[in-house]
XYZ file of C-alpha atoms in Angstrom:
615
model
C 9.905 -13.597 27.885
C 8.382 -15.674 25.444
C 9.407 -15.975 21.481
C 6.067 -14.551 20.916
C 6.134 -11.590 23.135
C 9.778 -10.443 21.584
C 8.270 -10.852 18.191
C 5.488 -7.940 19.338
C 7.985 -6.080 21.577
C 10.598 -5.911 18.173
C 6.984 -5.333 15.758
C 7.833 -7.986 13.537
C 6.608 -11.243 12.811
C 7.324 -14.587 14.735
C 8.754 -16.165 10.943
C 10.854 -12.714 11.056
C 12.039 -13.444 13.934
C 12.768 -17.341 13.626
C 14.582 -16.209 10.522
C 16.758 -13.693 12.477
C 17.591 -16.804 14.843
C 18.307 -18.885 12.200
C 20.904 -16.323 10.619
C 22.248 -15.452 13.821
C 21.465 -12.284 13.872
C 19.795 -12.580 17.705
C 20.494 -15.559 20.237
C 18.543 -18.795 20.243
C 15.721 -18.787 23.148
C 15.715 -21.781 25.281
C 14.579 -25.120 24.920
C 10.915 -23.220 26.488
C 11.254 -20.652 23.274
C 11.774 -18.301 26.403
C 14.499 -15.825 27.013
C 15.781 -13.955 30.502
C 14.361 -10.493 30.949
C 17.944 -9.383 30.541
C 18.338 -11.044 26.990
C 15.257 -9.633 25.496
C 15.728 -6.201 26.887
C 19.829 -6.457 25.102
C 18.223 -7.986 22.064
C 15.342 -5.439 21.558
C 18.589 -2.372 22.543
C 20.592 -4.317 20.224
C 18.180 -4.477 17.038
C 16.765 -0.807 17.312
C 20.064 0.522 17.601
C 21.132 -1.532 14.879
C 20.479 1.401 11.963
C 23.160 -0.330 9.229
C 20.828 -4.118 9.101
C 17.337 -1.857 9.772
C 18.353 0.400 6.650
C 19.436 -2.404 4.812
C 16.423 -4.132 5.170
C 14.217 -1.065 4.091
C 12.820 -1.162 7.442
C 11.129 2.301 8.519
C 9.154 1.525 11.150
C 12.244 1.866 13.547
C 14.045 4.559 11.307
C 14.599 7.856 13.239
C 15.345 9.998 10.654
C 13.450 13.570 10.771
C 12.264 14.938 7.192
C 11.116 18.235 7.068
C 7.225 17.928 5.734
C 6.098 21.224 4.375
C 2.273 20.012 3.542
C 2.424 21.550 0.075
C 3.928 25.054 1.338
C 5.491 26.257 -1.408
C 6.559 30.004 -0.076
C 10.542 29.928 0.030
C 10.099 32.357 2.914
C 7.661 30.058 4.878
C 9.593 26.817 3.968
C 12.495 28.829 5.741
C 10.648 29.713 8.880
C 9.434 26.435 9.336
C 12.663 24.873 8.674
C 13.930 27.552 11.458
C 11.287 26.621 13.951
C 11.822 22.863 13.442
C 16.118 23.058 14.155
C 14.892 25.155 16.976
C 12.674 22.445 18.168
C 15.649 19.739 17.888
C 18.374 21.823 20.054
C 15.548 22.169 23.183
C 14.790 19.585 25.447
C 11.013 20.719 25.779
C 8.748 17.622 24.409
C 6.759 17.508 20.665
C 3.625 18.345 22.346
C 4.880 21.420 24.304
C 6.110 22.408 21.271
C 3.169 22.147 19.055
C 1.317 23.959 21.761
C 3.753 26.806 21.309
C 3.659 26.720 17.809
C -0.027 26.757 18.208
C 0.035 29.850 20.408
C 2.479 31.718 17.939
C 0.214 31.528 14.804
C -2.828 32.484 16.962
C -1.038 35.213 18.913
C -0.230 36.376 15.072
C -3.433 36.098 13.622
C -4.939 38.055 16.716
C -7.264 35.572 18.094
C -4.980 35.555 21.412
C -3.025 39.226 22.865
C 0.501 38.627 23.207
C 0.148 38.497 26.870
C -2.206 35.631 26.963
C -3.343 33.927 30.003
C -4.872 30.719 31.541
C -8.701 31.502 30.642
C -12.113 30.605 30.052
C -13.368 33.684 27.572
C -13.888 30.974 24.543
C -13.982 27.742 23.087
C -10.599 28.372 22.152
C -9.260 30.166 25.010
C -10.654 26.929 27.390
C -8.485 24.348 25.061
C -5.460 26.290 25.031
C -5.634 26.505 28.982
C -6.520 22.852 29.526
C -3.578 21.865 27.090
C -1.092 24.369 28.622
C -1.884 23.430 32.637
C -0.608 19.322 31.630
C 2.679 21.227 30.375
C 5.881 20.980 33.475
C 7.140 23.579 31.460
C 4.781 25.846 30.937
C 6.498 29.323 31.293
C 9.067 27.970 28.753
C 6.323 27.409 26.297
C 5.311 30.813 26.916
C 8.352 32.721 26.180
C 8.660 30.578 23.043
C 5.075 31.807 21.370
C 6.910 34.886 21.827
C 10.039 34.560 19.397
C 7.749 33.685 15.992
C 5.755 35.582 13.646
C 3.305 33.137 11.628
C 1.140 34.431 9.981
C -2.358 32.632 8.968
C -2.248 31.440 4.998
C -4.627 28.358 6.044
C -1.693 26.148 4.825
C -1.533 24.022 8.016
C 1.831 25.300 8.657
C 1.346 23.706 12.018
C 0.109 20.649 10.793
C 3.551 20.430 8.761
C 5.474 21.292 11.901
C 4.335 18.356 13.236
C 4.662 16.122 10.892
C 7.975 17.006 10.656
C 9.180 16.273 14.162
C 7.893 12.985 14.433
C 10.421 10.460 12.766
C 10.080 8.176 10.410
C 9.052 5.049 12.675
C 6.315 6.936 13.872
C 4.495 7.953 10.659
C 5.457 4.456 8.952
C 3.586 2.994 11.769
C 0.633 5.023 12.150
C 0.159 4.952 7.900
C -0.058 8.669 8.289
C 1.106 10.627 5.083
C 0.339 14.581 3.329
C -3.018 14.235 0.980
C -1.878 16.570 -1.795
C -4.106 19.554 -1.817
C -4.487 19.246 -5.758
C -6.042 16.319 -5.310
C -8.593 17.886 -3.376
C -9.890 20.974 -5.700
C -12.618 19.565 -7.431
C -14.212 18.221 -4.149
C -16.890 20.424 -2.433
C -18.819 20.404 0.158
C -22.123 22.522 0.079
C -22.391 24.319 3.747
C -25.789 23.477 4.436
C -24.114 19.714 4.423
C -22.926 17.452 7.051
C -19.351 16.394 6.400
C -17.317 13.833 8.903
C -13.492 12.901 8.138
C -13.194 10.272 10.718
C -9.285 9.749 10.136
C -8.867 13.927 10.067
C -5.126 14.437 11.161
C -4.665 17.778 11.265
C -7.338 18.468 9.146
C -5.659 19.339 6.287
C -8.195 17.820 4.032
C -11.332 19.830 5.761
C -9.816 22.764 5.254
C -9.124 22.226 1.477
C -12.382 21.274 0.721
C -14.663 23.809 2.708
C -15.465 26.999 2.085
C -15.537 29.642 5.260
C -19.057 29.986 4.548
C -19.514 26.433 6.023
C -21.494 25.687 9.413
C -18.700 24.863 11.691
C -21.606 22.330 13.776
C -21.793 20.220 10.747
C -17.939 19.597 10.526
C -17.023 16.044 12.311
C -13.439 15.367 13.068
C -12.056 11.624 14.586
C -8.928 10.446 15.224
C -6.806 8.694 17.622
C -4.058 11.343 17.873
C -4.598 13.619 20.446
C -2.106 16.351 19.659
C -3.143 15.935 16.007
C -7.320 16.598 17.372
C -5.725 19.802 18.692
C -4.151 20.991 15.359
C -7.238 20.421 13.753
C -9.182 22.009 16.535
C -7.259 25.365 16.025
C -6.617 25.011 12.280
C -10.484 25.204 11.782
C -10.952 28.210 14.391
C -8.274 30.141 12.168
C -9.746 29.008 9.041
C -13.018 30.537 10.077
C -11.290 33.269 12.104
C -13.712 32.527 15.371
C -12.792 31.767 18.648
C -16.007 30.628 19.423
C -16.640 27.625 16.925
C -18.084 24.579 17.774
C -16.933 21.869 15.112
C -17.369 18.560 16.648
C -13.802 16.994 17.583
C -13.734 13.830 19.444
C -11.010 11.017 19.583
C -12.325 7.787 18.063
C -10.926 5.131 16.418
C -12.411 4.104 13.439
C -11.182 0.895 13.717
C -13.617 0.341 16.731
C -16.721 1.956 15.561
C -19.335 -0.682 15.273
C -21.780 1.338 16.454
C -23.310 3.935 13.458
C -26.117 5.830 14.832
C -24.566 8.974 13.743
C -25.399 9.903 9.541
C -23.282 11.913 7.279
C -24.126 13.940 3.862
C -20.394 13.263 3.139
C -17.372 11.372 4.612
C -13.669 12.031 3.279
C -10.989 10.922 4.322
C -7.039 9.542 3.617
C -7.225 5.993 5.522
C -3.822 5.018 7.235
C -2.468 2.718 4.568
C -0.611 -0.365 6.185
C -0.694 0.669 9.580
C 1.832 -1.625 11.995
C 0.094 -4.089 14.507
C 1.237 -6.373 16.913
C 0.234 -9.922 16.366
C -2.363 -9.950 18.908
C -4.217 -6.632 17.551
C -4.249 -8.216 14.203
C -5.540 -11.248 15.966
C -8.475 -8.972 17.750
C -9.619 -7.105 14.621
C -9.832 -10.088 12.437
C -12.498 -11.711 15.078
C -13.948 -8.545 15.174
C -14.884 -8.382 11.792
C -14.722 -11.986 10.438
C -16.395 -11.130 7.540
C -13.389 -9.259 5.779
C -10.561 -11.548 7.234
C -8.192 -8.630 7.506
C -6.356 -6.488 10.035
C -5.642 -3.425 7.070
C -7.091 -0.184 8.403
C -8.569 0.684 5.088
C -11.243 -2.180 4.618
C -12.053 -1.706 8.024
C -12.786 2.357 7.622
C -14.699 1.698 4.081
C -16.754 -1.197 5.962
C -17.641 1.077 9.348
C -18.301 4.509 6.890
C -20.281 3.285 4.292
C -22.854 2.541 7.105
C -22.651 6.098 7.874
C -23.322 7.759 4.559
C -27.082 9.024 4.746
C -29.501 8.138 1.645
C -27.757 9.708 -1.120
C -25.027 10.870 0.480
C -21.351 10.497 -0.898
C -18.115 9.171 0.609
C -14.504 9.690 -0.686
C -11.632 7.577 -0.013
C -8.033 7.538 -0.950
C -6.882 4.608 -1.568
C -3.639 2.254 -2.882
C -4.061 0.715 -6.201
C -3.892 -2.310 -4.588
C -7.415 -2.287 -3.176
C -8.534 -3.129 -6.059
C -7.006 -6.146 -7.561
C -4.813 -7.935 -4.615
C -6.348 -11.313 -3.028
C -5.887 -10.262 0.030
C -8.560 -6.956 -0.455
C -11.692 -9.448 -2.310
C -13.444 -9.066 1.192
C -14.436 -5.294 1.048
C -14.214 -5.714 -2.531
C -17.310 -7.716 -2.441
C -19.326 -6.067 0.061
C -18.380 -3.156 -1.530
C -19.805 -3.932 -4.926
C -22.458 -6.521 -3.799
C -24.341 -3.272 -1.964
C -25.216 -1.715 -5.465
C -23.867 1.673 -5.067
C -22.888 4.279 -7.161
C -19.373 4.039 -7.491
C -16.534 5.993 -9.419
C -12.818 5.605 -9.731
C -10.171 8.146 -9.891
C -6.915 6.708 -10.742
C -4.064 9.077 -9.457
C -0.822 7.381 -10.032
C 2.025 8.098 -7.461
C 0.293 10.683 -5.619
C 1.575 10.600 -2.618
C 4.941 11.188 -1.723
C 7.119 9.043 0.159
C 4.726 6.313 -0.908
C 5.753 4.535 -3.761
C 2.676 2.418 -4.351
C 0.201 4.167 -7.157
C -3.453 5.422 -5.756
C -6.927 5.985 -6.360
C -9.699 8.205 -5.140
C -12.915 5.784 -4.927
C -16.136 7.817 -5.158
C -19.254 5.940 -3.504
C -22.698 7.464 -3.586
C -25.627 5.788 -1.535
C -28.219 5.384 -4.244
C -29.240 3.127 -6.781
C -26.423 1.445 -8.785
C -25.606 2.190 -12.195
C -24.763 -0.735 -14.586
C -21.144 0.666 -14.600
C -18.137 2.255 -12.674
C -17.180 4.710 -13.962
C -13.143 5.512 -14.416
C -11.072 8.519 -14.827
C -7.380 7.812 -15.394
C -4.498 10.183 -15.192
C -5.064 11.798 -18.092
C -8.848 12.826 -17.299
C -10.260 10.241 -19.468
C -13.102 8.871 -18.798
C -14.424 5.196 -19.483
C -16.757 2.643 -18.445
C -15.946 -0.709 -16.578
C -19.216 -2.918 -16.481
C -20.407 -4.019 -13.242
C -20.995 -7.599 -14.010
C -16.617 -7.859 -15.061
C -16.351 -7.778 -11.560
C -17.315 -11.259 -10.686
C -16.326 -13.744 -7.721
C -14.503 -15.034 -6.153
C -12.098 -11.905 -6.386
C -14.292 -9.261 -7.642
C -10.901 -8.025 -9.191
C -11.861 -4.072 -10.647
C -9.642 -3.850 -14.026
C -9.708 0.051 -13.492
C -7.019 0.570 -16.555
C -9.009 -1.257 -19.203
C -10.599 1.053 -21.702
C -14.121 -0.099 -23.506
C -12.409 -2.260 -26.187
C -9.978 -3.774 -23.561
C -12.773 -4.601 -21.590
C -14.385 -5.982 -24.577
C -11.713 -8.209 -25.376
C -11.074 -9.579 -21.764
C -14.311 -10.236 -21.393
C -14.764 -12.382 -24.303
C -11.528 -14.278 -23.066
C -12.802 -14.921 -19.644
C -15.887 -15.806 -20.982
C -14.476 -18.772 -22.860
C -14.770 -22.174 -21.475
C -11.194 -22.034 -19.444
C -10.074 -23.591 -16.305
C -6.879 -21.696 -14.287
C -3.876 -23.441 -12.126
C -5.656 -25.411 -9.644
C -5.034 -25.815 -5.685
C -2.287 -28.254 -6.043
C -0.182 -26.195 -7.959
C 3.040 -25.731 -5.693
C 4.207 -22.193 -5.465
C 7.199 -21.227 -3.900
C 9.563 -18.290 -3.196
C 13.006 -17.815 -4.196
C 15.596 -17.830 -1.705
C 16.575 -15.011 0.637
C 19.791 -15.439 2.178
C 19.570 -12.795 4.930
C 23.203 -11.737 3.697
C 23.486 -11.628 0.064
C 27.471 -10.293 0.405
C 28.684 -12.332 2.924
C 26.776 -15.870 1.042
C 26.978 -14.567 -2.947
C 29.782 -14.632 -4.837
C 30.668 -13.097 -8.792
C 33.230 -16.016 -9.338
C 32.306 -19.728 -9.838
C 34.143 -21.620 -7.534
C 34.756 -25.494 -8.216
C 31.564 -26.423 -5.194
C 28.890 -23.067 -5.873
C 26.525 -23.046 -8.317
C 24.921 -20.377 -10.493
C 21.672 -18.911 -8.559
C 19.311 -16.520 -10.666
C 17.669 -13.471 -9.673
C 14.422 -11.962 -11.675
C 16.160 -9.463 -13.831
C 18.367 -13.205 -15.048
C 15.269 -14.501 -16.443
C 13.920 -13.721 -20.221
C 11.026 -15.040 -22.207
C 11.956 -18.778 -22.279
C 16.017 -18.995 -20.977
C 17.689 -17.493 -18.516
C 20.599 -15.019 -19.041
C 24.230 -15.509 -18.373
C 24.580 -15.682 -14.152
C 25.713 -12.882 -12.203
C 26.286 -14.538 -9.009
C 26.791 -17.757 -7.136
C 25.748 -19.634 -4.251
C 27.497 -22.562 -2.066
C 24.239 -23.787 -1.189
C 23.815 -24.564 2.409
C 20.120 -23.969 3.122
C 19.954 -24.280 7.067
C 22.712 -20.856 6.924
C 19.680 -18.868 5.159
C 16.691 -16.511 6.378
C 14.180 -18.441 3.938
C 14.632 -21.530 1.598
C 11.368 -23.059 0.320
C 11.648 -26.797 0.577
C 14.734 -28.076 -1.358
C 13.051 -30.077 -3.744
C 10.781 -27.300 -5.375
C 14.135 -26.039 -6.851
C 15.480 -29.222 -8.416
C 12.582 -30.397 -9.895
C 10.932 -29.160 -13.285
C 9.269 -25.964 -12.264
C 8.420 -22.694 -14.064
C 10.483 -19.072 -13.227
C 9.134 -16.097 -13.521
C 9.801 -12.297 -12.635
C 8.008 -11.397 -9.594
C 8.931 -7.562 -9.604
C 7.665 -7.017 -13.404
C 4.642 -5.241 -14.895
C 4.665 -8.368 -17.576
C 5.005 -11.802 -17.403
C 8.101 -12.924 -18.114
C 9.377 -16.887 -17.662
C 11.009 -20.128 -18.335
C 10.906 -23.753 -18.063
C 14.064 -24.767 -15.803
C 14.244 -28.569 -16.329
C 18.426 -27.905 -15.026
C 17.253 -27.809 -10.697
C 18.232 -23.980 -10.724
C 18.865 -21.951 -7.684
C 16.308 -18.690 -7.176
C 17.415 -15.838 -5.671
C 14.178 -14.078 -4.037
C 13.625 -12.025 -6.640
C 12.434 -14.617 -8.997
C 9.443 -17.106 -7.938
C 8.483 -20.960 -9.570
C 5.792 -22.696 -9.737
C 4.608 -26.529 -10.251
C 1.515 -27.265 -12.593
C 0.352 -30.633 -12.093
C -2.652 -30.142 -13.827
C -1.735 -28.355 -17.132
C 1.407 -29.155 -18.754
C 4.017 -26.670 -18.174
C 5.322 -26.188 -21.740
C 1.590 -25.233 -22.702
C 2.054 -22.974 -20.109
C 4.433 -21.086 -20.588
C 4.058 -20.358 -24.226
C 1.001 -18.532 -23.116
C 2.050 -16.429 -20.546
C 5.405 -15.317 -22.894
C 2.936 -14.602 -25.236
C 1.710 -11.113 -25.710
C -1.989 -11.385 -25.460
C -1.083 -12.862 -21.699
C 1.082 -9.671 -21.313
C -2.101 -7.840 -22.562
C -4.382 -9.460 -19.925
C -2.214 -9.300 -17.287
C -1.310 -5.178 -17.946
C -4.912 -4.917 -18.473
C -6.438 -6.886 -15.664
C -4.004 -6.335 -12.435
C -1.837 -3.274 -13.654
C 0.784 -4.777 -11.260
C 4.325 -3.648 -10.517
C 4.509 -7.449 -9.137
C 3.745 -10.907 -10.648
C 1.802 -12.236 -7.717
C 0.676 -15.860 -7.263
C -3.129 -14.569 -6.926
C -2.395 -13.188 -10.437
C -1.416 -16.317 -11.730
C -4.265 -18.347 -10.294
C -6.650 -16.038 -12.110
C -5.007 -16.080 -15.311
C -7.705 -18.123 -17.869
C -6.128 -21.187 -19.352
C -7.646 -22.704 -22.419
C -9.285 -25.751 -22.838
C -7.278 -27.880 -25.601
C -7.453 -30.849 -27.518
C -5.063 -33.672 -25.923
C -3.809 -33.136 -29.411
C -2.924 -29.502 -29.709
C -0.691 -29.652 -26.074
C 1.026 -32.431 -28.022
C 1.530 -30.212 -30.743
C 2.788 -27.469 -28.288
C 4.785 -29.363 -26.701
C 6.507 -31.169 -29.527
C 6.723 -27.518 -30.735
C 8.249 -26.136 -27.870
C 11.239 -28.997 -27.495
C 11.856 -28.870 -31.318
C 12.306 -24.862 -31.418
C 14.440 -24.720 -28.071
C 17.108 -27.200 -28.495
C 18.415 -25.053 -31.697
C 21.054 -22.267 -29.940
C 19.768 -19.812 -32.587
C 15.911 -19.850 -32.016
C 13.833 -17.201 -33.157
C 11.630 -17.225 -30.662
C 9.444 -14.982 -32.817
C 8.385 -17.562 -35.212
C 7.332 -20.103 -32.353
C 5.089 -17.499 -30.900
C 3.041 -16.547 -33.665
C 2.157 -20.063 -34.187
C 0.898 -19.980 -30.286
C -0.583 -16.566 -30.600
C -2.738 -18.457 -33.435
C -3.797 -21.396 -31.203
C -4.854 -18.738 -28.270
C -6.638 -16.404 -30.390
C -8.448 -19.681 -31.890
C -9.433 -21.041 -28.314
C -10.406 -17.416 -27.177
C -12.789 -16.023 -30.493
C -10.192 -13.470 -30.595
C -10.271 -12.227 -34.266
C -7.546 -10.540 -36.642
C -8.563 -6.484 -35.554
C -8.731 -7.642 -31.638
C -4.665 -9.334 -32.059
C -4.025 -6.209 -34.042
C -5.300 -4.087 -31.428
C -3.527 -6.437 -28.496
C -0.207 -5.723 -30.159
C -0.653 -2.314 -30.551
C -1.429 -1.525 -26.960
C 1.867 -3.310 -26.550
């Protein structure tokens, strides 16, 4: 088996895998990059039973912990009755799907749309399903007397939905990007009946049934997915939502990651996207050729691109989204197809919505009409502002959703200015991750190691007193960047921060992966970072990204002004003067940058006032 192959077998990357090589962690392949059948097959045993370095490593998507998902049930009596139902399902040795069927047969045989003596039959819509699903089952007269032990009643909380969810492990739902949608996040969307309404990544259909009312033509509901057992929970959630038997929703498996074709138009498309969903190399490979013109594999650009060209002439499309759509590099794609098609569009900014995800979300809001000169934002706190369509510019077409009207103002007027930004030489480069931080770091100095500094060791313009230390042997590690980067003069900075925060290392300093560098070699680097220490640079960059990480697309968008040969002398003559005293305030250097940046930017005395303030 080829390197390649055990890279898609193991769903990881070929680098993850090279690294695992290099820190032993799996055998070497030969000198073909091949290994025996029998060595793959012990290495992929080997590394999924491995739970103490997968748990380490924050790796869910071959986790197989169970978490009981109750789908915003909040009943203690319910809770307990699933919770009783799922144990049950974990001492049998009948699969998830028979299961779910007999789940499926319980709540129905409770709500009375099947007798308790049900049989194989064609009487309904329903009746047809349940006997199609039941006939694949080897086990079917055990699924039988199991509908007969539970009493579920019907609250149209998609206690079945949460059953399922709830079975499946970990690895599964990490892979799939399949996670709860909150049902308060749903209450102030409505659907009129008379209305088409498609949610083409549907689940279980917890979100139709949150936002329709049972007044609703079922023949204008669309449901997709690529779950099949899921299509079925939806299928009989709906027919006990509307209490019919009979109902002819339209249900059909589909992957919305295919659907190039869009002959079929919708009054409204909803839907939570699978955020991050796992592909092997080769399926990433395949959807970037099949849509070259957003150069991604993410499953969320791809089901924004396919549905807004099914949204009818005024009709309206809601997605849920992470915050990250709309400021990361790697997102500018949909971004600007997005905005370049001049719709209506509104942004609901919802924080850390969803649990068990820790990024923050939105809810973007897209009507097919004319465009309005602005998006329009509402943040946590149900205030609402204006973000002006022409701020979001190429070649990112970053959307600065947390910038109020003066904000806006202000950033503005800085990008605005004459500026250039770090150009394409500038070297980036990672810290180091050793791949074994207790068997490589140590808390004592010993007379060969050296001092090697994480992000939370760096502050505005030093670094603090070391925690750890390294004997540096880079071929031993998972990831070194190229030796040299670290012992030249470089720039540190945080990379897990919501501020910028660095220092000039002229001393050849180790990294630890939690803090980054970088090389200017077109702006000098003492210019550099007095600005971003300083706090209108904290301002743009809370302001502009509102980023839990200091990412290099951040930096390379970050305005730099144009100076006088004569002012970076001053800086810079400035900068070595206050920091070879021990007892620098730091404070006193800084206004007299703030000064130069407000000069070069038009920023006046109530706009720094304001900058601070916000601070």
């Amino acid at each position: 088996m080829r390197k390649e192959k055990l890279a898609e077998k193991l769903n990881i990357s070929v680098a993850t895998l090279n690294n695992w090589i290099k820190t032993k962690v799996i055998p070497s392949p030969d000198a073909k990059n091949c290994y025996s059948q029998n060595t793959a097959e012990y290495i992929i045993n080997t590394i999924k039973n491995n739970q103490v370095r997968l748990n380490s490593r924050a790796n869910r998507t071959l986790q197989k912990n169970k978490v009981l998902c109750y789908l915003g049930i909040t009943n203690k009596d319910r809770k307990k009755l699933l919770a009783n139902i799922v144990n049950d399902f974990e001492n049998s040795n009948l699969s998830i799907d028979e299961w779910v069927l007999a789940v499926s047969f319980a709540i129905l045989r409770s709500s009375k749309l099947i007798n308790a003596n049900w049989q194989i039959n064609t009487d309904s819509k329903l009746d047809t399903m349940l006997s199609e699903w039941i006939k694949k089952s080897p086990n079917s007269s055990k699924v039988k007397k199991l509908y007969t032990q539970y009493e579920i009643p019907n609250f149209d909380d998609d206690i079945l939905g949460a059953f399922y969810q709830s079975v499946q492990n970990i690895s599964q739902k990490s892979n799939s990007g399949s996670y709860y949608t909150p049902a308060d996040l749903l209450k102030e969307i409505k659907i009129p009946v008379n209305k088409t309404v498609l949610d083409p990544c549907c689940g279980s259909g917890s979100i139709l049934l949150n936002i329709l009312s049972k007044s609703h033509d079922p023949t204008k509901i669309f449901a997709r997915d690529i779950d099949e057992i899921a299509l079925n929970i939806c299928y009989i959630n709906l027919a006990l939502f509307f209490n019919n038997k009979n109902i002819m929703p339209n249900i059909s498996k589909q992957d919305i990651t295919l659907s190039h074709t869009h002959s079929d138009q919708f009054d409204y498309i909803i839907t939570n996207p699978p955020w991050g969903s796992k592909f092997t190399a080769v399926q990433k490979d395949s959807l970037c050729k099949l849509y070259p013109d957003l150069k991604t594999s993410e499953i969320f650009s791809i089901a924004l691109y396919n549905t807004t060209k099914m949204l009818k002439k005024n009709g309206e499309l809601y997605f849920f989204l992470p915050y990250s759509f709309l400021n990361v590099a790697a997102h500018r794609k949909i971004r600007s197809y997005l905005f370049n098609r001049k719709n209506n569009i509104s942004i609901k900014l919802l924080g850390k919505a969803f649990k068990s995800v820790l990024s923050e979300s939105i809810l973007l809001h897209l009507k097919n009409s004319s465009a309005e000169k602005c998006i329009f934002i509402q943040n946590k706190n149900n205030s609402n502002y204006q973000l002006a369509i022409q701020s979001i510019a190429p070649p990112d077409y970053i959307v600065s959703a947390t910038s109020k009207t003066e904000d806006s103002v202000i950033i503005d007027r800085i990008y605005n200015t004459e500026h250039t930004t770090l150009s394409d030489n500038t070297i980036f480069a990672l810290g180091i991750v050793t791949g074994n931080n207790k068997k490589y770091l140590t808390e004592k100095e010993t007379l060969k190691s050296e001092p090697i500094f994480r992000g939370k060791d760096i502050d505005r313009y030093r670094f603090l007193e070391p925690r750890y230390y390294l004997l540096f042997q880079p071929a031993l590690y998972q990831q070194v960047a190229p030796v040299d980067h670290y012992r030249q003069d470089k720039i540190v900075y945080r990379f897990i921060s919501d501020k910028l925060v660095c220092t000039l290392d002229k001393g050849g300093t180790l990294l630890l992966n939690s803090a980054n560098l970088f090389i200017s070699n077109n702006y000098p680097m003492e210019t550099i970072v007095s600005l971003f220490n300083s706090d209108i640079y904290t301002f743009i960059f809370k302001k502009k990204f509102h980023s839990k990480k200091v990412l290099k697309s951040h930096l390379k968008n970050l305005p730099l002004p144009i100076l006088s040969d004569k002012t970076h002398q001053f800086i810079f003559d400035l900068y070595n003067e206050t920091f070879s005293k021990k007892n620098t305030k730091i404070s006193l250097f800084q206004n007299k940058i703030d000064k130069i940046i407000c000069k070069a930017f038009s920023i006046n005395e109530d706009q720094y006032n304001y900058i601070k303030k916000e601070l």
